[in-house]
Structure formats: C-alpha cells, structure tokens
Amino acid sequence: MTNPNGYAPNGSAAPQVPGPQTPSPQSPSRRDRSRHGDKPISGCAIAGCVTGGIGLLTSWIPIFNNVSAIIAVIGVVLAIIGLVATRRKGRKRGRGVAIAAVVISVIAIIIVLVTQNAYVKAIDDAGKQVEASQSASKKAVADRTYTFKATSNGPASAVYTNGGGSHTEDFNGSWQITAKGTEAGEFPGLSVLTSDYSNPDPSGIKVSCEILVNGKSVSKHNGTGSGASAICDVPYDWQETK
C-alpha cells in the first residue's frame, strides 16, 4: 500500500501507473484533403472572371472597346484553363467561377461586336447625310439665277463676275445682266465706278449696285460724290446654304 504522498510503507517511491493516453492529432493526407474538398481555388478561374468583368464594363465605350475585346478574349482563355484545372478529378476547385468567367467574357465580346457595328453604321449614315447635303447645296447653287443691276446719273462702268472671270461694261443710266449658276463665279460680285467729275446734275454724282439671287435682293449699296463707287457681293451664307 502507499500513503497519500505516493510512497510505499518501506519509504520507497511507489511505481507510477501510466494513465490513458490521448492520441495526438495528425494532419490529413493529400488524399484526405481532396476527399473533403480542401483543394486550392483556381487562380486562372479568378483571373478570367476579373478580366472578363473589366471587358464587360468597358465594352460600351467607343474606340476603347477595341481593347475591351482583347481583354475579354484573354478572359476566355484564362477561364478555359480554369475549367480544365477544376474538372472532376482536377487538383483545384472553383469550376463555377470558371464557368462564370467564360459567360461574362463571351457576353463582353458580343457587346463589343454589336456596339462596333452600331457605331460604324452611325458614322456611315452621318457621312451619307453630309454627302446628300453637299450634293443638294451644289445643285441649289447650279440652279440659281444671279441678277446684277447698276444705276448712274452719268457715265459709269459696271465690273462683274461671269463665266469664271471679271468683265467690265460701260453704261449711262441703268444696266443689268443675268448669270446662271456657276457662271457667276465662286464669289459673285458687282462694282459700279464713275469718273465723271463734271456731272451737270445739281444733286451730284450718284451710283448704285444691287445683286438678286433667284429674284431676291441679297446686296444693295449706293455711292455719291466725285469719283463715286458702289460695291456689292453675295453674302457667304447665301453662297453655301440658300
């Protein structure tokens, strides 16, 4: 027998009886981890999802979506690698992420193609409208009728554009000529000049010029006094649009 202090009656130490042993935990093997789903997630699947998302977010931006298409294609490639790595007997998980990456990337590519087609069509339509407007403007110019008028109370000269050149005609009293379309030149104009310094008219020398386009007066000026002159031209807005 032993006393409460653990010694035998003769004073020697009592033998120690080992107690129940608790087994130490052991780390699971790779096979155990795989069986319990403890696989690392596929980095390619995540990268493909992120890349596809960037491509999708920027696929609506004109011009930049050319880069978005390239980003989305990279996302598809990464997602496919992720799908291979996460197959049933694969060493990684995250198959759902890889599938989502494929879907997002493909949608981004489709949006880029659709928007690019829409942008190209819009540009073509705008170009056709500009061409139609220019054609209509050229036709309007070709169909115009320019009427040049001049008056003077004495001998004077009318200088006008016609047939792509400048012409001069002397007159006394009133003068008029008509030009059709481009015959009047690119910048139709009329100048009335006098060198009559001894005009007997008590009110002095008076000259005037006027240009009518399709019967509507677009420029009219008068000049008085010694060496009087009057200059008329077609306003720029009439040359281009009316």
mmCIF file of C-alpha atoms in Angstrom:
data_model
loop_
_atom_site.group_PDB
_atom_site.id
_atom_site.type_symbol
_atom_site.label_atom_id
_atom_site.label_comp_id
_atom_site.label_asym_id
_atom_site.label_seq_id
_atom_site.Cartn_x
_atom_site.Cartn_y
_atom_site.Cartn_z
ATOM 1 C CA MET A 1 0.000 0.000 0.000
ATOM 2 C CA THR A 2 1.061 3.520 -0.471
ATOM 3 C CA ASN A 3 0.466 6.512 1.614
ATOM 4 C CA PRO A 4 -1.218 9.669 0.306
ATOM 5 C CA ASN A 5 2.210 11.090 -0.564
ATOM 6 C CA GLY A 6 2.872 8.308 -3.052
ATOM 7 C CA TYR A 7 5.409 6.333 -1.030
ATOM 8 C CA ALA A 8 5.363 2.657 -0.113
ATOM 9 C CA PRO A 9 5.343 1.638 3.553
ATOM 10 C CA ASN A 10 9.067 0.990 3.428
ATOM 11 C CA GLY A 11 9.683 4.558 2.245
ATOM 12 C CA SER A 12 10.495 3.747 -1.352
ATOM 13 C CA ALA A 13 8.739 5.506 -4.211
ATOM 14 C CA ALA A 14 5.646 3.811 -5.454
ATOM 15 C CA PRO A 15 5.656 2.690 -9.070
ATOM 16 C CA GLN A 16 3.836 5.033 -11.449
ATOM 17 C CA VAL A 17 0.867 3.592 -13.302
ATOM 18 C CA PRO A 18 0.500 5.189 -16.736
ATOM 19 C CA GLY A 19 -2.833 6.855 -17.332
ATOM 20 C CA PRO A 20 -4.915 6.735 -20.531
ATOM 21 C CA GLN A 21 -3.097 8.290 -23.486
ATOM 22 C CA THR A 22 -4.846 10.802 -25.824
ATOM 23 C CA PRO A 23 -3.819 10.270 -29.438
ATOM 24 C CA SER A 24 -2.147 13.337 -30.971
ATOM 25 C CA PRO A 25 -3.930 14.799 -33.966
ATOM 26 C CA GLN A 26 -2.331 14.046 -37.292
ATOM 27 C CA SER A 27 -2.533 16.242 -40.366
ATOM 28 C CA PRO A 28 -4.708 14.757 -43.089
ATOM 29 C CA SER A 29 -3.010 13.421 -46.166
ATOM 30 C CA ARG A 30 -3.431 14.995 -49.630
ATOM 31 C CA ARG A 31 -5.907 12.257 -50.494
ATOM 32 C CA ASP A 32 -7.913 13.033 -47.326
ATOM 33 C CA ARG A 33 -7.890 16.770 -48.187
ATOM 34 C CA SER A 34 -9.034 16.059 -51.700
ATOM 35 C CA ARG A 35 -11.785 13.792 -50.400
ATOM 36 C CA HIS A 36 -13.029 16.514 -48.063
ATOM 37 C CA GLY A 37 -12.901 19.239 -50.781
ATOM 38 C CA ASP A 38 -9.911 21.041 -49.310
ATOM 39 C CA LYS A 39 -8.481 21.981 -52.743
ATOM 40 C CA PRO A 40 -6.978 25.357 -53.642
ATOM 41 C CA ILE A 41 -9.196 27.537 -55.843
ATOM 42 C CA SER A 42 -8.047 28.015 -59.436
ATOM 43 C CA GLY A 43 -6.176 31.275 -59.913
ATOM 44 C CA CYS A 44 -6.897 31.187 -63.675
ATOM 45 C CA ALA A 45 -10.620 30.955 -62.970
ATOM 46 C CA ILE A 46 -10.471 34.032 -60.736
ATOM 47 C CA ALA A 47 -8.254 35.931 -63.173
ATOM 48 C CA GLY A 48 -10.577 35.040 -66.039
ATOM 49 C CA CYS A 49 -13.584 36.293 -64.100
ATOM 50 C CA VAL A 50 -11.880 39.585 -63.243
ATOM 51 C CA THR A 51 -10.571 40.078 -66.778
ATOM 52 C CA GLY A 52 -13.953 39.265 -68.308
ATOM 53 C CA GLY A 53 -15.618 41.699 -65.910
ATOM 54 C CA ILE A 54 -13.276 44.501 -66.987
ATOM 55 C CA GLY A 55 -14.004 43.713 -70.624
ATOM 56 C CA LEU A 56 -17.754 43.761 -69.934
ATOM 57 C CA LEU A 57 -17.669 47.087 -68.071
ATOM 58 C CA THR A 58 -15.704 48.820 -70.834
ATOM 59 C CA SER A 59 -17.383 47.130 -73.803
ATOM 60 C CA TRP A 60 -19.792 50.079 -74.239
ATOM 61 C CA ILE A 61 -17.090 52.752 -74.579
ATOM 62 C CA PRO A 62 -16.463 53.805 -78.206
ATOM 63 C CA ILE A 63 -12.939 53.259 -79.545
ATOM 64 C CA PHE A 64 -11.732 51.873 -76.186
ATOM 65 C CA ASN A 65 -13.923 48.812 -76.644
ATOM 66 C CA ASN A 66 -11.406 47.593 -79.219
ATOM 67 C CA VAL A 67 -9.140 46.999 -76.235
ATOM 68 C CA SER A 68 -12.113 45.580 -74.315
ATOM 69 C CA ALA A 69 -12.481 42.833 -76.923
ATOM 70 C CA ILE A 70 -8.853 41.816 -76.454
ATOM 71 C CA ILE A 71 -9.292 41.810 -72.665
ATOM 72 C CA ALA A 72 -12.417 39.647 -72.995
ATOM 73 C CA VAL A 73 -10.589 37.157 -75.242
ATOM 74 C CA ILE A 74 -7.864 36.883 -72.612
ATOM 75 C CA GLY A 75 -10.618 36.280 -70.057
ATOM 76 C CA VAL A 76 -11.991 33.394 -72.146
ATOM 77 C CA VAL A 77 -8.547 31.792 -72.408
ATOM 78 C CA LEU A 78 -7.953 32.056 -68.648
ATOM 79 C CA ALA A 79 -11.440 30.732 -67.921
ATOM 80 C CA ILE A 80 -10.891 27.680 -70.163
ATOM 81 C CA ILE A 81 -7.622 26.940 -68.359
ATOM 82 C CA GLY A 82 -9.546 27.241 -65.093
ATOM 83 C CA LEU A 83 -12.195 24.806 -66.373
ATOM 84 C CA VAL A 84 -9.534 22.247 -67.228
ATOM 85 C CA ALA A 85 -7.913 22.623 -63.811
ATOM 86 C CA THR A 86 -11.247 22.267 -61.990
ATOM 87 C CA ARG A 87 -12.578 19.179 -63.780
ATOM 88 C CA ARG A 88 -13.916 16.359 -61.590
ATOM 89 C CA LYS A 89 -10.533 14.749 -60.949
ATOM 90 C CA GLY A 90 -8.641 18.014 -61.103
ATOM 91 C CA ARG A 91 -6.419 19.317 -58.363
ATOM 92 C CA LYS A 92 -8.223 22.641 -57.951
ATOM 93 C CA ARG A 93 -11.727 23.898 -57.226
ATOM 94 C CA GLY A 94 -13.677 26.897 -58.476
ATOM 95 C CA ARG A 95 -15.419 25.423 -61.504
ATOM 96 C CA GLY A 96 -18.402 27.713 -61.011
ATOM 97 C CA VAL A 97 -16.103 30.747 -61.085
ATOM 98 C CA ALA A 98 -14.503 29.468 -64.298
ATOM 99 C CA ILE A 99 -17.911 28.965 -65.938
ATOM 100 C CA ALA A 100 -18.989 32.460 -64.882
ATOM 101 C CA ALA A 101 -15.755 33.859 -66.342
ATOM 102 C CA VAL A 102 -16.481 32.202 -69.693
ATOM 103 C CA VAL A 103 -20.036 33.570 -69.767
ATOM 104 C CA ILE A 104 -19.009 37.118 -68.785
ATOM 105 C CA SER A 105 -16.158 37.213 -71.301
ATOM 106 C CA VAL A 106 -18.318 35.922 -74.157
ATOM 107 C CA ILE A 107 -21.039 38.468 -73.346
ATOM 108 C CA ALA A 108 -18.401 41.236 -73.389
ATOM 109 C CA ILE A 109 -17.193 40.129 -76.837
ATOM 110 C CA ILE A 110 -20.766 40.057 -78.174
ATOM 111 C CA ILE A 111 -21.472 43.557 -76.842
ATOM 112 C CA VAL A 112 -18.274 44.870 -78.435
ATOM 113 C CA LEU A 113 -19.265 43.421 -81.819
ATOM 114 C CA VAL A 114 -22.815 44.804 -81.584
ATOM 115 C CA THR A 115 -21.732 48.285 -80.471
ATOM 116 C CA GLN A 116 -18.952 48.451 -83.065
ATOM 117 C CA ASN A 117 -21.464 47.602 -85.768
ATOM 118 C CA ALA A 118 -23.813 50.294 -84.443
ATOM 119 C CA TYR A 119 -21.018 52.896 -84.348
ATOM 120 C CA VAL A 120 -19.895 52.083 -87.896
ATOM 121 C CA LYS A 121 -23.478 52.291 -89.157
ATOM 122 C CA ALA A 122 -23.990 55.634 -87.408
ATOM 123 C CA ILE A 123 -20.791 57.019 -88.944
ATOM 124 C CA ASP A 124 -21.797 55.768 -92.404
ATOM 125 C CA ASP A 125 -25.248 57.316 -92.046
ATOM 126 C CA ALA A 126 -23.727 60.630 -90.950
ATOM 127 C CA GLY A 127 -21.344 60.557 -93.914
ATOM 128 C CA LYS A 128 -24.223 59.858 -96.303
ATOM 129 C CA GLN A 129 -26.208 62.743 -94.824
ATOM 130 C CA VAL A 130 -23.249 65.090 -95.285
ATOM 131 C CA GLU A 131 -22.805 63.922 -98.872
ATOM 132 C CA ALA A 132 -26.518 64.366 -99.544
ATOM 133 C CA SER A 133 -26.421 67.848 -98.030
ATOM 134 C CA GLN A 134 -23.391 68.815 -100.100
ATOM 135 C CA SER A 135 -24.998 67.415 -103.222
ATOM 136 C CA ALA A 136 -28.192 69.342 -102.539
ATOM 137 C CA SER A 137 -26.161 72.502 -101.896
ATOM 138 C CA LYS A 138 -24.247 72.103 -105.160
ATOM 139 C CA LYS A 139 -27.483 71.530 -107.048
ATOM 140 C CA ALA A 140 -29.014 74.595 -105.421
ATOM 141 C CA VAL A 141 -26.018 76.667 -106.484
ATOM 142 C CA ALA A 142 -26.196 75.315 -110.037
ATOM 143 C CA ASP A 143 -29.900 76.199 -110.240
ATOM 144 C CA ARG A 144 -29.516 79.777 -109.000
ATOM 145 C CA THR A 145 -30.115 82.823 -111.103
ATOM 146 C CA TYR A 146 -27.973 85.860 -110.346
ATOM 147 C CA THR A 147 -29.153 89.273 -111.499
ATOM 148 C CA PHE A 148 -26.663 92.161 -111.411
ATOM 149 C CA LYS A 149 -28.142 95.687 -111.536
ATOM 150 C CA ALA A 150 -26.456 99.098 -111.644
ATOM 151 C CA THR A 151 -27.560 102.735 -111.994
ATOM 152 C CA SER A 152 -25.718 106.013 -112.517
ATOM 153 C CA ASN A 153 -26.718 109.569 -113.381
ATOM 154 C CA GLY A 154 -23.734 109.815 -115.673
ATOM 155 C CA PRO A 155 -21.130 107.723 -117.493
ATOM 156 C CA ALA A 156 -20.038 104.769 -115.325
ATOM 157 C CA SER A 157 -18.562 101.273 -115.518
ATOM 158 C CA ALA A 158 -20.005 98.012 -114.177
ATOM 159 C CA VAL A 159 -17.416 95.379 -113.168
ATOM 160 C CA TYR A 160 -18.937 91.949 -112.508
ATOM 161 C CA THR A 161 -18.024 88.268 -112.369
ATOM 162 C CA ASN A 162 -19.294 85.952 -115.065
ATOM 163 C CA GLY A 163 -18.035 82.731 -116.610
ATOM 164 C CA GLY A 164 -15.281 82.414 -114.007
ATOM 165 C CA GLY A 165 -13.743 85.787 -114.912
ATOM 166 C CA SER A 166 -14.177 89.527 -114.437
ATOM 167 C CA HIS A 167 -15.936 91.676 -117.055
ATOM 168 C CA THR A 168 -16.377 95.408 -117.452
ATOM 169 C CA GLU A 169 -19.186 97.224 -119.281
ATOM 170 C CA ASP A 170 -19.664 100.968 -119.641
ATOM 171 C CA PHE A 171 -23.154 102.414 -119.282
ATOM 172 C CA ASN A 172 -25.042 105.592 -118.551
ATOM 173 C CA GLY A 173 -28.337 105.459 -116.678
ATOM 174 C CA SER A 174 -29.163 101.839 -115.843
ATOM 175 C CA TRP A 175 -27.531 98.484 -116.543
ATOM 176 C CA GLN A 176 -28.488 94.842 -115.876
ATOM 177 C CA ILE A 177 -27.222 91.351 -116.664
ATOM 178 C CA THR A 178 -28.184 87.837 -115.578
ATOM 179 C CA ALA A 179 -25.893 84.861 -114.877
ATOM 180 C CA LYS A 180 -26.917 81.254 -114.268
ATOM 181 C CA GLY A 181 -25.456 79.063 -111.516
ATOM 182 C CA THR A 182 -21.675 78.741 -111.545
ATOM 183 C CA GLU A 183 -21.410 81.235 -114.442
ATOM 184 C CA ALA A 184 -21.410 83.977 -111.816
ATOM 185 C CA GLY A 185 -18.164 82.598 -110.361
ATOM 186 C CA GLU A 186 -17.301 81.263 -106.933
ATOM 187 C CA PHE A 187 -17.741 84.676 -105.278
ATOM 188 C CA PRO A 188 -20.246 86.683 -107.340
ATOM 189 C CA GLY A 189 -19.755 90.429 -107.113
ATOM 190 C CA LEU A 190 -20.556 93.745 -108.807
ATOM 191 C CA SER A 191 -18.779 97.099 -108.622
ATOM 192 C CA VAL A 192 -20.039 100.369 -110.127
ATOM 193 C CA LEU A 193 -17.441 103.083 -110.729
ATOM 194 C CA THR A 194 -17.626 106.577 -112.248
ATOM 195 C CA SER A 195 -15.003 109.098 -113.247
ATOM 196 C CA ASP A 196 -17.492 111.761 -114.235
ATOM 197 C CA TYR A 197 -16.220 114.800 -112.364
ATOM 198 C CA SER A 198 -18.326 117.313 -114.320
ATOM 199 C CA ASN A 199 -21.780 115.820 -113.962
ATOM 200 C CA PRO A 200 -24.358 118.584 -114.539
ATOM 201 C CA ASP A 201 -26.841 117.031 -112.094
ATOM 202 C CA PRO A 202 -27.189 119.572 -109.256
ATOM 203 C CA SER A 203 -27.559 116.797 -106.717
ATOM 204 C CA GLY A 204 -24.136 115.409 -107.617
ATOM 205 C CA ILE A 205 -22.917 112.072 -108.931
ATOM 206 C CA LYS A 206 -24.937 109.054 -107.791
ATOM 207 C CA VAL A 207 -24.304 105.384 -108.478
ATOM 208 C CA SER A 208 -25.867 102.171 -107.114
ATOM 209 C CA CYS A 209 -25.418 98.426 -107.359
ATOM 210 C CA GLU A 210 -27.673 95.510 -106.489
ATOM 211 C CA ILE A 211 -27.434 91.705 -106.710
ATOM 212 C CA LEU A 212 -30.505 89.495 -106.710
ATOM 213 C CA VAL A 213 -30.428 85.723 -106.227
ATOM 214 C CA ASN A 214 -33.476 83.912 -107.581
ATOM 215 C CA GLY A 215 -35.279 87.243 -107.638
ATOM 216 C CA LYS A 216 -34.435 88.151 -104.017
ATOM 217 C CA SER A 217 -32.191 91.125 -103.282
ATOM 218 C CA VAL A 218 -29.208 89.993 -101.207
ATOM 219 C CA SER A 219 -26.895 93.005 -101.547
ATOM 220 C CA LYS A 220 -27.545 96.680 -102.355
ATOM 221 C CA HIS A 221 -25.325 99.785 -101.964
ATOM 222 C CA ASN A 222 -25.166 103.408 -103.128
ATOM 223 C CA GLY A 223 -22.336 105.866 -103.753
ATOM 224 C CA THR A 224 -22.294 109.656 -104.210
ATOM 225 C CA GLY A 225 -19.812 112.409 -104.837
ATOM 226 C CA SER A 226 -16.829 112.920 -107.080
ATOM 227 C CA GLY A 227 -15.486 109.561 -108.236
ATOM 228 C CA ALA A 228 -18.437 107.769 -106.589
ATOM 229 C CA SER A 229 -18.441 103.989 -106.371
ATOM 230 C CA ALA A 230 -20.703 101.195 -105.068
ATOM 231 C CA ILE A 231 -19.669 97.596 -104.366
ATOM 232 C CA CYS A 232 -21.999 94.612 -103.907
ATOM 233 C CA ASP A 233 -21.313 90.932 -103.275
ATOM 234 C CA VAL A 234 -23.277 87.810 -102.355
ATOM 235 C CA PRO A 235 -23.144 87.077 -98.584
ATOM 236 C CA TYR A 236 -21.312 83.912 -97.566
ATOM 237 C CA ASP A 237 -24.413 82.251 -96.095
ATOM 238 C CA TRP A 238 -26.163 82.633 -99.424
ATOM 239 C CA GLN A 239 -23.227 81.113 -101.243
ATOM 240 C CA GLU A 240 -23.260 77.980 -99.075
ATOM 241 C CA THR A 241 -26.801 77.246 -97.944
ATOM 242 C CA LYS A 242 -29.556 79.073 -99.786
#
